[in-house]
CSV table of N, CA and C in Angstrom, one decimal:
chain,number,residue,atom,x,y,z
K,3,ASN,N,-5.3,-0.7,10.1
K,3,ASN,CA,-5.5,-2.2,10.2
K,3,ASN,C,-6.4,-2.7,11.0
K,4,ARG,N,-7.1,-1.7,11.0
K,4,ARG,CA,-8.1,-2.7,12.5
K,4,ARG,C,-9.7,-2.0,11.5
K,5,VAL,N,-10.7,-3.2,10.8
K,5,VAL,CA,-11.6,-2.5,10.6
K,5,VAL,C,-12.5,-1.5,11.2
K,6,GLN,N,-12.5,-1.4,12.3
K,6,GLN,CA,-13.2,-0.7,13.4
K,6,GLN,C,-12.7,0.8,13.3
K,7,GLU,N,-11.4,1.2,13.1
K,7,GLU,CA,-11.3,1.9,13.0
K,7,GLU,C,-11.1,2.7,11.8
K,8,MET,N,-11.3,1.7,10.9
K,8,MET,CA,-11.1,2.3,9.1
K,8,MET,C,-12.3,2.7,9.0
K,9,THR,N,-13.7,2.0,9.4
K,9,THR,CA,-15.0,2.1,9.1
K,9,THR,C,-15.6,3.6,9.6
K,10,ALA,N,-14.9,4.1,11.1
K,10,ALA,CA,-15.2,5.2,11.8
K,10,ALA,C,-14.2,6.6,10.9
K,11,LYS,N,-13.3,6.2,10.3
K,11,LYS,CA,-11.9,7.1,9.8
K,11,LYS,C,-13.0,7.6,8.6
K,12,LEU,N,-13.5,6.8,7.7
K,12,LEU,CA,-14.5,6.6,6.4
K,12,LEU,C,-15.5,7.7,6.8
K,13,GLN,N,-16.0,7.6,7.9
K,13,GLN,CA,-17.3,8.8,8.0
K,13,GLN,C,-17.2,9.8,7.7
K,14,GLU,N,-15.7,10.0,8.2
K,14,GLU,CA,-14.9,10.9,8.7
K,14,GLU,C,-14.8,12.1,7.5
K,15,ASN,N,-14.8,11.1,7.1
K,15,ASN,CA,-13.7,11.3,5.2
K,15,ASN,C,-12.4,11.5,6.1
K,16,ALA,N,-12.1,11.0,6.6
K,16,ALA,CA,-10.1,11.1,7.1
K,16,ALA,C,-9.5,10.8,5.9
K,17,TYR,N,-9.7,10.0,4.7
K,17,TYR,CA,-9.2,9.4,4.1
K,17,TYR,C,-9.2,10.3,2.3
K,18,ALA,N,-9.9,11.0,2.9
K,18,ALA,CA,-10.2,11.8,1.0
K,18,ALA,C,-8.8,11.9,0.5
K,19,GLY,N,-8.6,12.0,-0.5
K,19,GLY,CA,-8.0,12.4,-1.5
K,19,GLY,C,-6.7,11.7,-1.9
K,20,ALA,N,-6.5,10.7,-0.9
K,20,ALA,CA,-5.5,9.5,-0.4
K,20,ALA,C,-6.1,7.7,-0.7
K,21,PRO,N,-4.9,7.0,-1.5
K,21,PRO,CA,-5.4,5.8,-1.1
K,21,PRO,C,-5.7,5.0,0.4
K,22,LEU,N,-6.2,4.0,0.1
K,22,LEU,CA,-6.8,3.7,1.3
K,22,LEU,C,-5.9,2.0,1.4
K,23,HIS,N,-5.3,1.7,2.2
K,23,HIS,CA,-4.5,0.2,2.3
K,23,HIS,C,-5.1,-0.4,3.4
K,24,PHE,N,-5.8,-1.5,3.6
K,24,PHE,CA,-6.1,-2.1,4.6
K,24,PHE,C,-4.6,-3.4,5.2
K,25,ILE,N,-4.0,-3.1,6.2
K,25,ILE,CA,-3.2,-3.8,6.4
K,25,ILE,C,-3.2,-4.8,6.9
K,26,GLY,N,-4.1,-4.9,8.4
K,26,GLY,CA,-4.3,-5.5,9.1
K,26,GLY,C,-4.4,-7.0,9.1
K,27,HIS,N,-4.8,-8.2,9.9
K,27,HIS,CA,-4.9,-9.5,10.3
K,27,HIS,C,-6.6,-9.2,9.2
K,28,LEU,N,-7.6,-9.4,8.7
K,28,LEU,CA,-9.1,-9.8,7.9
K,28,LEU,C,-9.6,-10.5,8.1
K,29,GLN,N,-10.9,-10.9,9.3
K,29,GLN,CA,-11.8,-11.9,9.5
K,29,GLN,C,-12.6,-12.1,8.5
K,30,ARG,N,-13.0,-12.7,8.2
K,30,ARG,CA,-14.0,-13.1,6.8
K,30,ARG,C,-15.1,-12.4,7.3
K,31,ASN,N,-15.7,-12.2,8.2
K,31,ASN,CA,-16.7,-11.9,8.7
K,31,ASN,C,-16.8,-10.5,8.4
K,32,LYS,N,-15.9,-9.7,8.5
K,32,LYS,CA,-15.4,-8.5,8.0
K,32,LYS,C,-15.1,-7.7,6.6
K,33,VAL,N,-15.2,-8.9,6.3
K,33,VAL,CA,-15.1,-8.5,4.9
K,33,VAL,C,-15.6,-7.6,4.2
K,34,LYS,N,-17.1,-7.5,4.1
K,34,LYS,CA,-17.9,-6.6,3.5
K,34,LYS,C,-17.8,-5.1,4.2
K,35,GLN,N,-17.0,-5.3,5.1
K,35,GLN,CA,-16.9,-3.7,5.7
K,35,GLN,C,-15.6,-3.3,4.9
K,36,VAL,N,-14.9,-4.1,4.2
K,36,VAL,CA,-13.2,-3.6,3.8
K,36,VAL,C,-13.5,-3.4,1.9
K,37,VAL,N,-14.0,-4.4,1.8
K,37,VAL,CA,-14.3,-4.9,0.0
K,37,VAL,C,-14.7,-3.6,-0.1
K,38,GLY,N,-14.3,-2.8,-1.6
K,38,GLY,CA,-14.8,-1.8,-2.4
K,38,GLY,C,-14.9,-0.3,-1.6
K,39,LYS,N,-13.8,-0.8,-0.1
K,39,LYS,CA,-13.3,0.6,0.9
K,39,LYS,C,-12.3,1.0,0.4
K,40,ALA,N,-11.4,-0.3,0.9
K,40,ALA,CA,-9.8,0.1,1.1
K,40,ALA,C,-9.3,-0.3,-1.0
K,41,ASP,N,-8.4,0.4,-1.1
K,41,ASP,CA,-8.3,0.5,-2.8
K,41,ASP,C,-7.4,-1.0,-2.9
K,42,LEU,N,-6.6,-1.3,-1.6
K,42,LEU,CA,-5.8,-2.8,-1.9
K,42,LEU,C,-6.2,-3.3,0.1
K,43,ILE,N,-5.9,-4.8,-0.1
K,43,ILE,CA,-6.3,-4.7,0.6
K,43,ILE,C,-4.7,-5.9,0.6
K,44,GLN,N,-4.3,-5.5,1.6
K,44,GLN,CA,-3.0,-6.4,1.9
K,44,GLN,C,-2.8,-7.3,2.3
K,45,SER,N,-3.6,-8.3,3.1
K,45,SER,CA,-3.5,-9.2,3.9
K,45,SER,C,-4.3,-10.4,4.0
K,46,VAL,N,-4.2,-10.9,2.5
K,46,VAL,CA,-5.3,-12.1,1.9
K,46,VAL,C,-4.4,-13.6,2.2
K,47,GLY,N,-4.3,-13.9,3.0
K,47,GLY,CA,-4.0,-15.4,3.5
K,47,GLY,C,-4.5,-16.6,3.6
K,48,SER,N,-5.5,-16.5,3.1
K,48,SER,CA,-5.8,-17.8,3.3
K,48,SER,C,-7.3,-18.3,2.4
K,49,LEU,N,-7.1,-19.5,1.7
K,49,LEU,CA,-8.5,-19.8,0.5
K,49,LEU,C,-9.8,-19.1,1.2
K,50,GLU,N,-10.1,-19.4,2.0
K,50,GLU,CA,-11.5,-18.9,2.5
K,50,GLU,C,-11.5,-17.4,2.3
K,51,LEU,N,-10.7,-16.6,2.9
K,51,LEU,CA,-10.5,-15.1,2.8
K,51,LEU,C,-10.7,-14.7,1.0
K,52,LEU,N,-10.5,-15.2,0.4
K,52,LEU,CA,-10.2,-15.2,-0.9
K,52,LEU,C,-11.8,-15.2,-2.0
K,53,ASP,N,-12.6,-16.3,-0.8
K,53,ASP,CA,-13.2,-16.7,-1.0
K,53,ASP,C,-14.5,-15.7,-1.4
K,54,GLU,N,-14.4,-15.4,0.0
K,54,GLU,CA,-15.0,-14.0,0.7
K,54,GLU,C,-15.2,-13.0,0.0
K,55,ILE,N,-13.9,-12.6,0.0
K,55,ILE,CA,-13.5,-11.4,-0.8
K,55,ILE,C,-13.8,-11.7,-2.1
K,56,GLU,N,-13.7,-12.7,-3.2
K,56,GLU,CA,-14.6,-12.6,-4.3
K,56,GLU,C,-16.2,-13.0,-4.4
K,57,LYS,N,-16.9,-13.3,-3.3
K,57,LYS,CA,-18.5,-13.1,-3.2
K,57,LYS,C,-18.6,-11.6,-2.7
K,58,THR,N,-18.1,-11.2,-2.4
K,58,THR,CA,-18.3,-9.3,-1.6
K,58,THR,C,-18.4,-8.6,-3.0
K,59,ALA,N,-17.1,-8.8,-3.4
K,59,ALA,CA,-16.6,-8.1,-4.9
K,59,ALA,C,-18.0,-8.4,-5.8
K,60,ALA,N,-17.9,-9.1,-6.2
K,60,ALA,CA,-18.9,-10.1,-7.2
K,60,ALA,C,-20.0,-9.2,-7.2
K,61,ARG,N,-20.5,-9.2,-5.8
K,61,ARG,CA,-22.0,-8.7,-5.2
K,61,ARG,C,-21.8,-6.9,-5.3
K,62,LEU,N,-20.9,-6.5,-5.4
K,62,LEU,CA,-20.8,-5.3,-5.5
K,62,LEU,C,-20.3,-4.8,-7.1
K,63,GLY,N,-20.3,-5.9,-7.6
K,63,GLY,CA,-20.1,-5.4,-9.0
K,63,GLY,C,-18.7,-4.9,-9.5
K,64,MET,N,-17.4,-4.8,-8.5
K,64,MET,CA,-16.4,-4.5,-8.6
K,64,MET,C,-14.9,-5.6,-8.1
K,65,THR,N,-14.4,-5.3,-9.0
K,65,THR,CA,-12.3,-5.9,-8.6
K,65,THR,C,-11.9,-5.4,-7.5
K,66,GLN,N,-11.6,-6.5,-6.5
K,66,GLN,CA,-10.6,-5.9,-5.3
K,66,GLN,C,-9.5,-6.6,-5.5
K,67,ASP,N,-8.1,-5.2,-5.4
K,67,ASP,CA,-6.8,-5.6,-5.7
K,67,ASP,C,-6.4,-6.3,-4.2
K,68,VAL,N,-5.4,-7.2,-3.9
K,68,VAL,CA,-5.4,-7.5,-2.9
K,68,VAL,C,-3.7,-7.7,-3.2
K,69,LEU,N,-3.6,-7.7,-2.0
K,69,LEU,CA,-1.4,-8.4,-2.1
K,69,LEU,C,-1.9,-9.8,-1.6
K,70,LEU,N,-1.4,-11.4,-1.5
K,70,LEU,CA,-1.3,-12.1,-0.9
K,70,LEU,C,-0.2,-12.3,0.3
K,71,GLU,N,-0.4,-12.7,1.3
K,71,GLU,CA,0.0,-13.0,2.6
K,71,GLU,C,1.1,-14.0,2.7
K,72,VAL,N,2.2,-14.3,2.5
K,72,VAL,CA,3.2,-14.4,2.8
K,72,VAL,C,3.4,-14.9,4.7
K,73,ASN,N,3.2,-16.3,4.8
K,73,ASN,CA,3.7,-16.4,6.4
K,73,ASN,C,4.8,-17.3,6.1
K,74,ILE,N,5.8,-16.0,6.0
K,74,ILE,CA,7.2,-16.4,5.6
K,74,ILE,C,7.9,-17.2,6.7
K,75,GLY,N,7.5,-17.5,8.1
K,75,GLY,CA,8.3,-17.6,9.5
K,75,GLY,C,7.5,-19.2,9.8
K,76,GLN,N,6.4,-19.2,9.0
K,76,GLN,CA,5.1,-20.4,9.0
K,76,GLN,C,5.0,-20.3,10.6
K,77,GLU,N,4.7,-19.5,11.2
K,77,GLU,CA,4.5,-19.2,12.7
K,77,GLU,C,2.7,-19.7,12.8
K,78,THR,N,2.2,-20.7,13.7
K,78,THR,CA,0.9,-20.8,13.7
K,78,THR,C,0.0,-19.7,14.1
K,79,ALA,N,0.6,-18.8,14.7
K,79,ALA,CA,-0.5,-17.6,15.2
K,79,ALA,C,-0.8,-16.6,14.6
K,80,LYS,N,-0.2,-16.7,13.3
K,80,LYS,CA,0.3,-15.7,12.1
K,80,LYS,C,-0.4,-16.4,11.3
K,81,SER,N,-1.4,-15.3,10.0
K,81,SER,CA,-2.4,-15.9,9.1
K,81,SER,C,-1.5,-15.9,8.1
K,82,GLY,N,-1.6,-16.0,6.3
K,82,GLY,CA,-1.1,-16.1,5.7
K,82,GLY,C,-0.9,-17.6,5.4
K,83,PHE,N,-0.3,-17.6,3.8
K,83,PHE,CA,0.1,-18.5,3.0
K,83,PHE,C,1.1,-19.0,3.5
K,84,PHE,N,1.7,-20.5,3.8
K,84,PHE,CA,2.9,-20.9,4.1
K,84,PHE,C,4.0,-21.0,2.4
K,85,PRO,N,5.0,-20.8,2.5
K,85,PRO,CA,5.7,-21.0,1.5
K,85,PRO,C,5.6,-21.9,0.4
K,86,ALA,N,5.2,-22.9,1.2
K,86,ALA,CA,4.9,-24.2,0.0
K,86,ALA,C,3.7,-24.2,-0.7
K,87,GLN,N,2.7,-23.2,0.2
K,87,GLN,CA,1.7,-23.0,-0.5
K,87,GLN,C,1.2,-21.7,-1.3
K,88,MET,N,2.2,-21.0,-1.3
K,88,MET,CA,1.8,-19.7,-2.3
K,88,MET,C,1.4,-20.1,-3.8
K,89,LEU,N,2.2,-21.2,-4.4
K,89,LEU,CA,2.0,-21.2,-5.8
K,89,LEU,C,0.6,-21.4,-5.6
K,90,ALA,N,-0.5,-22.7,-5.3
K,90,ALA,CA,-1.7,-22.9,-5.3
K,90,ALA,C,-2.2,-21.4,-4.8
K,91,GLY,N,-2.4,-20.7,-3.8
K,91,GLY,CA,-2.8,-20.0,-3.4
K,91,GLY,C,-2.8,-19.1,-4.2
K,92,ALA,N,-1.9,-18.5,-5.1
K,92,ALA,CA,-1.4,-17.3,-6.6
K,92,ALA,C,-2.5,-18.2,-7.2
K,93,GLU,N,-2.8,-19.6,-7.6
K,93,GLU,CA,-3.7,-20.3,-8.8
K,93,GLU,C,-5.2,-19.7,-8.5
K,94,ALA,N,-5.2,-19.9,-7.1
K,94,ALA,CA,-6.8,-20.2,-7.2
K,94,ALA,C,-6.7,-18.7,-6.9
K,95,ALA,N,-6.1,-17.8,-6.3
K,95,ALA,CA,-6.7,-15.6,-6.3
K,95,ALA,C,-7.0,-15.5,-7.9
K,96,LEU,N,-6.1,-16.1,-8.9
K,96,LEU,CA,-5.7,-15.8,-10.3
K,96,LEU,C,-7.6,-16.5,-10.5
K,97,SER,N,-8.1,-17.4,-10.2
K,97,SER,CA,-9.1,-18.1,-10.7
K,97,SER,C,-10.3,-17.1,-10.6
K,98,ARG,N,-10.5,-16.4,-9.6
K,98,ARG,CA,-11.2,-15.5,-9.1
K,98,ARG,C,-11.4,-14.2,-10.2
K,99,GLU,N,-12.8,-14.3,-10.5
K,99,GLU,CA,-13.1,-13.2,-11.4
K,99,GLU,C,-13.2,-11.7,-10.8
K,100,HIS,N,-13.2,-11.7,-9.7
K,100,HIS,CA,-12.8,-10.2,-9.1
K,100,HIS,C,-11.9,-9.6,-8.0
K,101,ILE,N,-11.3,-10.7,-8.1
K,101,ILE,CA,-9.9,-10.0,-7.4
K,101,ILE,C,-8.4,-10.2,-8.1
K,102,ARG,N,-8.0,-9.1,-8.1
K,102,ARG,CA,-6.4,-8.6,-8.8
K,102,ARG,C,-5.4,-8.8,-8.3
K,103,VAL,N,-4.6,-9.6,-8.0
K,103,VAL,CA,-3.4,-9.8,-7.0
K,103,VAL,C,-2.4,-9.0,-8.2
K,104,LEU,N,-2.1,-8.3,-7.2
K,104,LEU,CA,-1.2,-6.7,-7.3
K,104,LEU,C,0.8,-7.3,-6.6
K,105,GLY,N,0.2,-8.5,-5.7
K,105,GLY,CA,1.7,-8.7,-5.1
K,105,GLY,C,1.5,-9.1,-3.8
K,106,LEU,N,3.0,-9.8,-3.6
K,106,LEU,CA,2.9,-10.3,-2.1
K,106,LEU,C,3.3,-9.8,-1.3
K,107,MET,N,2.6,-9.8,0.4
K,107,MET,CA,3.3,-9.4,1.6
K,107,MET,C,3.6,-10.2,2.6
K,108,ALA,N,4.7,-9.4,3.2
K,108,ALA,CA,5.0,-10.7,4.5
K,108,ALA,C,5.7,-9.8,5.5
K,109,ILE,N,5.5,-11.0,6.9
K,109,ILE,CA,6.4,-9.6,8.1
K,109,ILE,C,7.0,-10.9,8.3
K,110,PRO,N,7.8,-11.0,9.0
K,110,PRO,CA,9.3,-12.0,9.2
K,110,PRO,C,8.8,-12.0,10.3
K,111,PRO,N,8.9,-13.0,11.7
K,111,PRO,CA,8.6,-13.2,12.9
K,111,PRO,C,9.1,-12.2,13.9
K,112,ALA,N,8.7,-11.9,14.5
K,112,ALA,CA,8.8,-10.3,15.2
K,112,ALA,C,10.2,-10.4,16.2
K,113,GLU,N,10.3,-12.0,16.5
K,113,GLU,CA,11.7,-12.7,17.6
K,113,GLU,C,13.3,-12.6,16.3
K,114,ALA,N,13.3,-12.5,15.2
K,114,ALA,CA,14.2,-12.8,14.2
K,114,ALA,C,15.5,-11.7,14.4
K,115,ASP,N,16.2,-12.1,14.5
K,115,ASP,CA,17.6,-11.3,14.3
K,115,ASP,C,18.0,-10.5,12.8
K,116,ARG,N,18.7,-9.6,12.8
K,116,ARG,CA,18.8,-8.9,11.2
K,116,ARG,C,19.4,-9.5,10.3
K,117,GLU,N,20.0,-11.0,10.9
K,117,GLU,CA,20.4,-11.7,9.5
K,117,GLU,C,19.4,-12.4,9.5
K,118,THR,N,18.5,-12.8,10.1
K,118,THR,CA,17.7,-13.7,9.8
K,118,THR,C,16.4,-13.2,8.9
K,119,ASN,N,16.5,-12.0,9.5
K,119,ASN,CA,15.1,-11.1,8.8
K,119,ASN,C,15.4,-10.8,7.4
K,120,LEU,N,17.3,-10.7,6.7
K,120,LEU,CA,17.5,-10.9,5.2
K,120,LEU,C,17.2,-12.3,4.7
K,121,ARG,N,17.3,-13.1,5.3
K,121,ARG,CA,17.2,-14.3,4.7
K,121,ARG,C,15.9,-14.4,4.1
K,122,TYR,N,15.1,-14.0,5.5
K,122,TYR,CA,13.2,-14.3,5.0
K,122,TYR,C,13.1,-13.1,4.2
K,123,PHE,N,13.5,-12.0,3.9
K,123,PHE,CA,13.4,-10.9,3.0
K,123,PHE,C,14.1,-11.8,1.4
K,124,ASP,N,15.1,-12.2,1.9
K,124,ASP,CA,15.2,-12.5,0.6
K,124,ASP,C,14.8,-13.8,-0.2
K,125,LYS,N,14.2,-14.8,1.1
K,125,LYS,CA,13.1,-16.3,0.3
K,125,LYS,C,12.1,-15.4,-0.5
K,126,ILE,N,11.7,-14.3,0.5
K,126,ILE,CA,10.1,-13.4,-0.1
K,126,ILE,C,10.3,-12.9,-1.4
K,127,ARG,N,11.5,-12.5,-1.8
K,127,ARG,CA,11.9,-11.4,-2.9
K,127,ARG,C,11.7,-13.1,-4.1
K,128,ALA,N,12.1,-14.0,-3.5
K,128,ALA,CA,12.3,-15.1,-4.5
K,128,ALA,C,11.0,-15.7,-4.8
K,129,ILE,N,10.2,-15.6,-3.8
K,129,ILE,CA,8.7,-16.2,-4.0
K,129,ILE,C,7.8,-15.5,-4.8
K,130,PHE,N,8.3,-14.0,-4.7
K,130,PHE,CA,7.3,-13.4,-5.7
K,130,PHE,C,8.0,-13.6,-6.9
K,131,ILE,N,9.4,-13.3,-6.9
K,131,ILE,CA,10.1,-13.8,-8.7
K,131,ILE,C,9.4,-15.3,-9.4
K,132,ASP,N,9.2,-15.9,-8.7
K,132,ASP,CA,8.9,-17.4,-8.9
K,132,ASP,C,7.4,-17.3,-9.7
K,133,MET,N,6.4,-16.6,-8.5
K,133,MET,CA,5.3,-16.6,-8.8
K,133,MET,C,4.8,-15.5,-10.0
K,134,ASP,N,5.7,-14.2,-10.0
K,134,ASP,CA,5.1,-13.6,-10.6
K,134,ASP,C,5.5,-14.0,-12.2
K,135,GLU,N,6.9,-14.8,-12.6
K,135,GLU,CA,6.8,-15.5,-13.7
K,135,GLU,C,6.1,-16.6,-14.4
K,136,LYS,N,5.8,-17.5,-13.1
K,136,LYS,CA,4.8,-18.9,-13.1
K,136,LYS,C,3.0,-18.6,-13.1
K,137,VAL,N,3.0,-17.9,-12.5
K,137,VAL,CA,1.6,-17.4,-12.4
K,137,VAL,C,0.8,-16.3,-13.1
K,138,PHE,N,1.9,-15.3,-12.9
K,138,PHE,CA,1.1,-13.8,-13.1
K,138,PHE,C,1.9,-13.5,-14.3
K,139,HIS,N,2.3,-13.9,-15.0
K,139,HIS,CA,3.5,-13.3,-16.5
K,139,HIS,C,4.2,-11.9,-16.2
K,140,ASN,N,4.8,-11.7,-15.0
K,140,ASN,CA,5.3,-10.3,-14.5
K,140,ASN,C,4.5,-9.5,-15.0
K,141,LYS,N,3.5,-9.7,-14.3
K,141,LYS,CA,2.5,-8.3,-14.1
K,141,LYS,C,2.4,-7.8,-12.7
K,142,LEU,N,2.8,-8.5,-11.5
K,142,LEU,CA,3.3,-8.3,-10.1
K,142,LEU,C,3.7,-6.6,-9.9
K,143,GLN,N,3.0,-6.0,-8.7
K,143,GLN,CA,3.6,-4.8,-8.8
K,143,GLN,C,3.8,-4.5,-7.9
K,144,HIS,N,4.0,-5.3,-6.3
K,144,HIS,CA,4.0,-4.7,-5.6
K,144,HIS,C,4.8,-6.1,-4.5
K,145,LEU,N,5.8,-5.3,-3.6
K,145,LEU,CA,5.8,-6.5,-3.1
K,145,LEU,C,6.2,-5.7,-1.7
K,146,SER,N,5.2,-5.7,-0.5
K,146,SER,CA,5.0,-5.6,0.6
K,146,SER,C,5.7,-6.0,2.1
K,147,MET,N,7.2,-5.7,2.7
K,147,MET,CA,7.8,-5.8,3.5
K,147,MET,C,8.3,-5.4,3.7
K,148,GLY,N,8.5,-4.8,5.2
K,148,GLY,CA,9.6,-4.2,6.3
K,148,GLY,C,8.5,-3.2,7.1
K,149,MET,N,9.2,-3.5,8.3
K,149,MET,CA,8.4,-2.2,9.0
K,149,MET,C,9.5,-1.4,9.8
K,150,SER,N,8.9,-0.4,10.7
K,150,SER,CA,9.9,0.3,10.9
K,150,SER,C,11.3,0.3,11.5
K,151,GLY,N,11.4,-0.7,12.0
K,151,GLY,CA,12.7,-1.3,12.4
K,151,GLY,C,13.9,-2.1,11.2
K,152,ASP,N,12.9,-2.3,10.2
K,152,ASP,CA,14.0,-3.1,9.3
K,152,ASP,C,13.7,-2.7,7.9
K,153,TYR,N,12.9,-1.5,7.9
K,153,TYR,CA,12.5,-1.1,6.2
K,153,TYR,C,13.2,-0.7,5.6
K,154,GLU,N,14.8,-0.3,5.8
K,154,GLU,CA,15.8,-0.1,4.7
K,154,GLU,C,16.5,-1.4,4.4
K,155,ASP,N,16.7,-2.8,5.8
K,155,ASP,CA,17.2,-4.0,5.4
K,155,ASP,C,16.0,-4.5,3.6
K,156,ALA,N,14.4,-4.2,4.1
K,156,ALA,CA,13.5,-4.8,3.6
K,156,ALA,C,13.7,-3.9,1.5
K,157,ILE,N,13.8,-3.0,2.0
K,157,ILE,CA,14.0,-2.2,0.3
K,157,ILE,C,15.5,-2.7,-0.4
K,158,ARG,N,16.6,-2.8,0.1
K,158,ARG,CA,17.7,-3.1,-0.2
K,158,ARG,C,17.2,-4.9,-0.9
K,159,ALA,N,16.3,-5.5,-0.1
K,159,ALA,CA,15.8,-6.7,-0.7
K,159,ALA,C,14.8,-7.0,-1.5
K,160,GLY,N,14.3,-5.9,-2.1
K,160,GLY,CA,13.6,-5.6,-3.3
K,160,GLY,C,12.3,-4.9,-2.9
K,161,ALA,N,11.7,-4.6,-1.6
K,161,ALA,CA,10.6,-4.1,-1.2
K,161,ALA,C,9.9,-3.3,-1.6
K,162,THR,N,9.0,-3.2,-2.7
K,162,THR,CA,8.0,-1.8,-3.3
K,162,THR,C,7.5,-0.8,-1.9
K,163,MET,N,6.8,-1.9,-0.9
K,163,MET,CA,6.1,-1.0,-0.1
K,163,MET,C,6.8,-1.0,1.2
K,164,VAL,N,6.4,-0.3,2.4
K,164,VAL,CA,7.1,-0.9,3.8
K,164,VAL,C,6.0,-0.2,4.7
K,165,ARG,N,6.1,-0.8,5.8
K,165,ARG,CA,4.9,-0.1,7.2
K,165,ARG,C,5.5,0.6,8.2
K,166,ILE,N,5.7,1.9,7.9
K,166,ILE,CA,6.4,2.2,9.0
K,166,ILE,C,5.4,3.2,9.9
K,167,GLY,N,5.6,2.4,10.8
K,167,GLY,CA,4.0,2.8,12.3
K,167,GLY,C,5.2,4.0,13.5
K,168,THR,N,5.7,2.5,14.3
K,168,THR,CA,5.9,3.8,15.4
K,168,THR,C,7.3,4.7,15.0
K,169,ALA,N,8.1,4.6,13.4
K,169,ALA,CA,9.1,5.3,13.5
K,169,ALA,C,8.5,6.5,12.6
């Protein structure tokens, strides 16, 4: 989830034979270090980041797989598209020739209790279904949500990917 760690481990061939997913916050000035190296960027949450990924992927003559990040708690300290922006963000991503959206990623607010998290997971799943039908014509593959403390609930809510770190 950190560009510096990823590039160092790439030089050590630490990811040889395994798909590499970049899951952390990606700054626009570090896109060049990630595009074409990560099989999937799971944290694309702004039009500006989409533009930078598009520009870099075009320069490399490749298509970068991404997940669009939903800022489901609408937290100002977090990146990601707010739920009301998701359809516009999805349409913008779809118009980029060198970006392929494979799904959505979201992390509920850290302070949310279990019941609130369940509501967030249900809302993310509803956005995923709506966006998949309206924009991507049932081609989305991944819904990445859930971490060590809540991955079981996330899977029950439809997650196809979870981020297990501390567990």
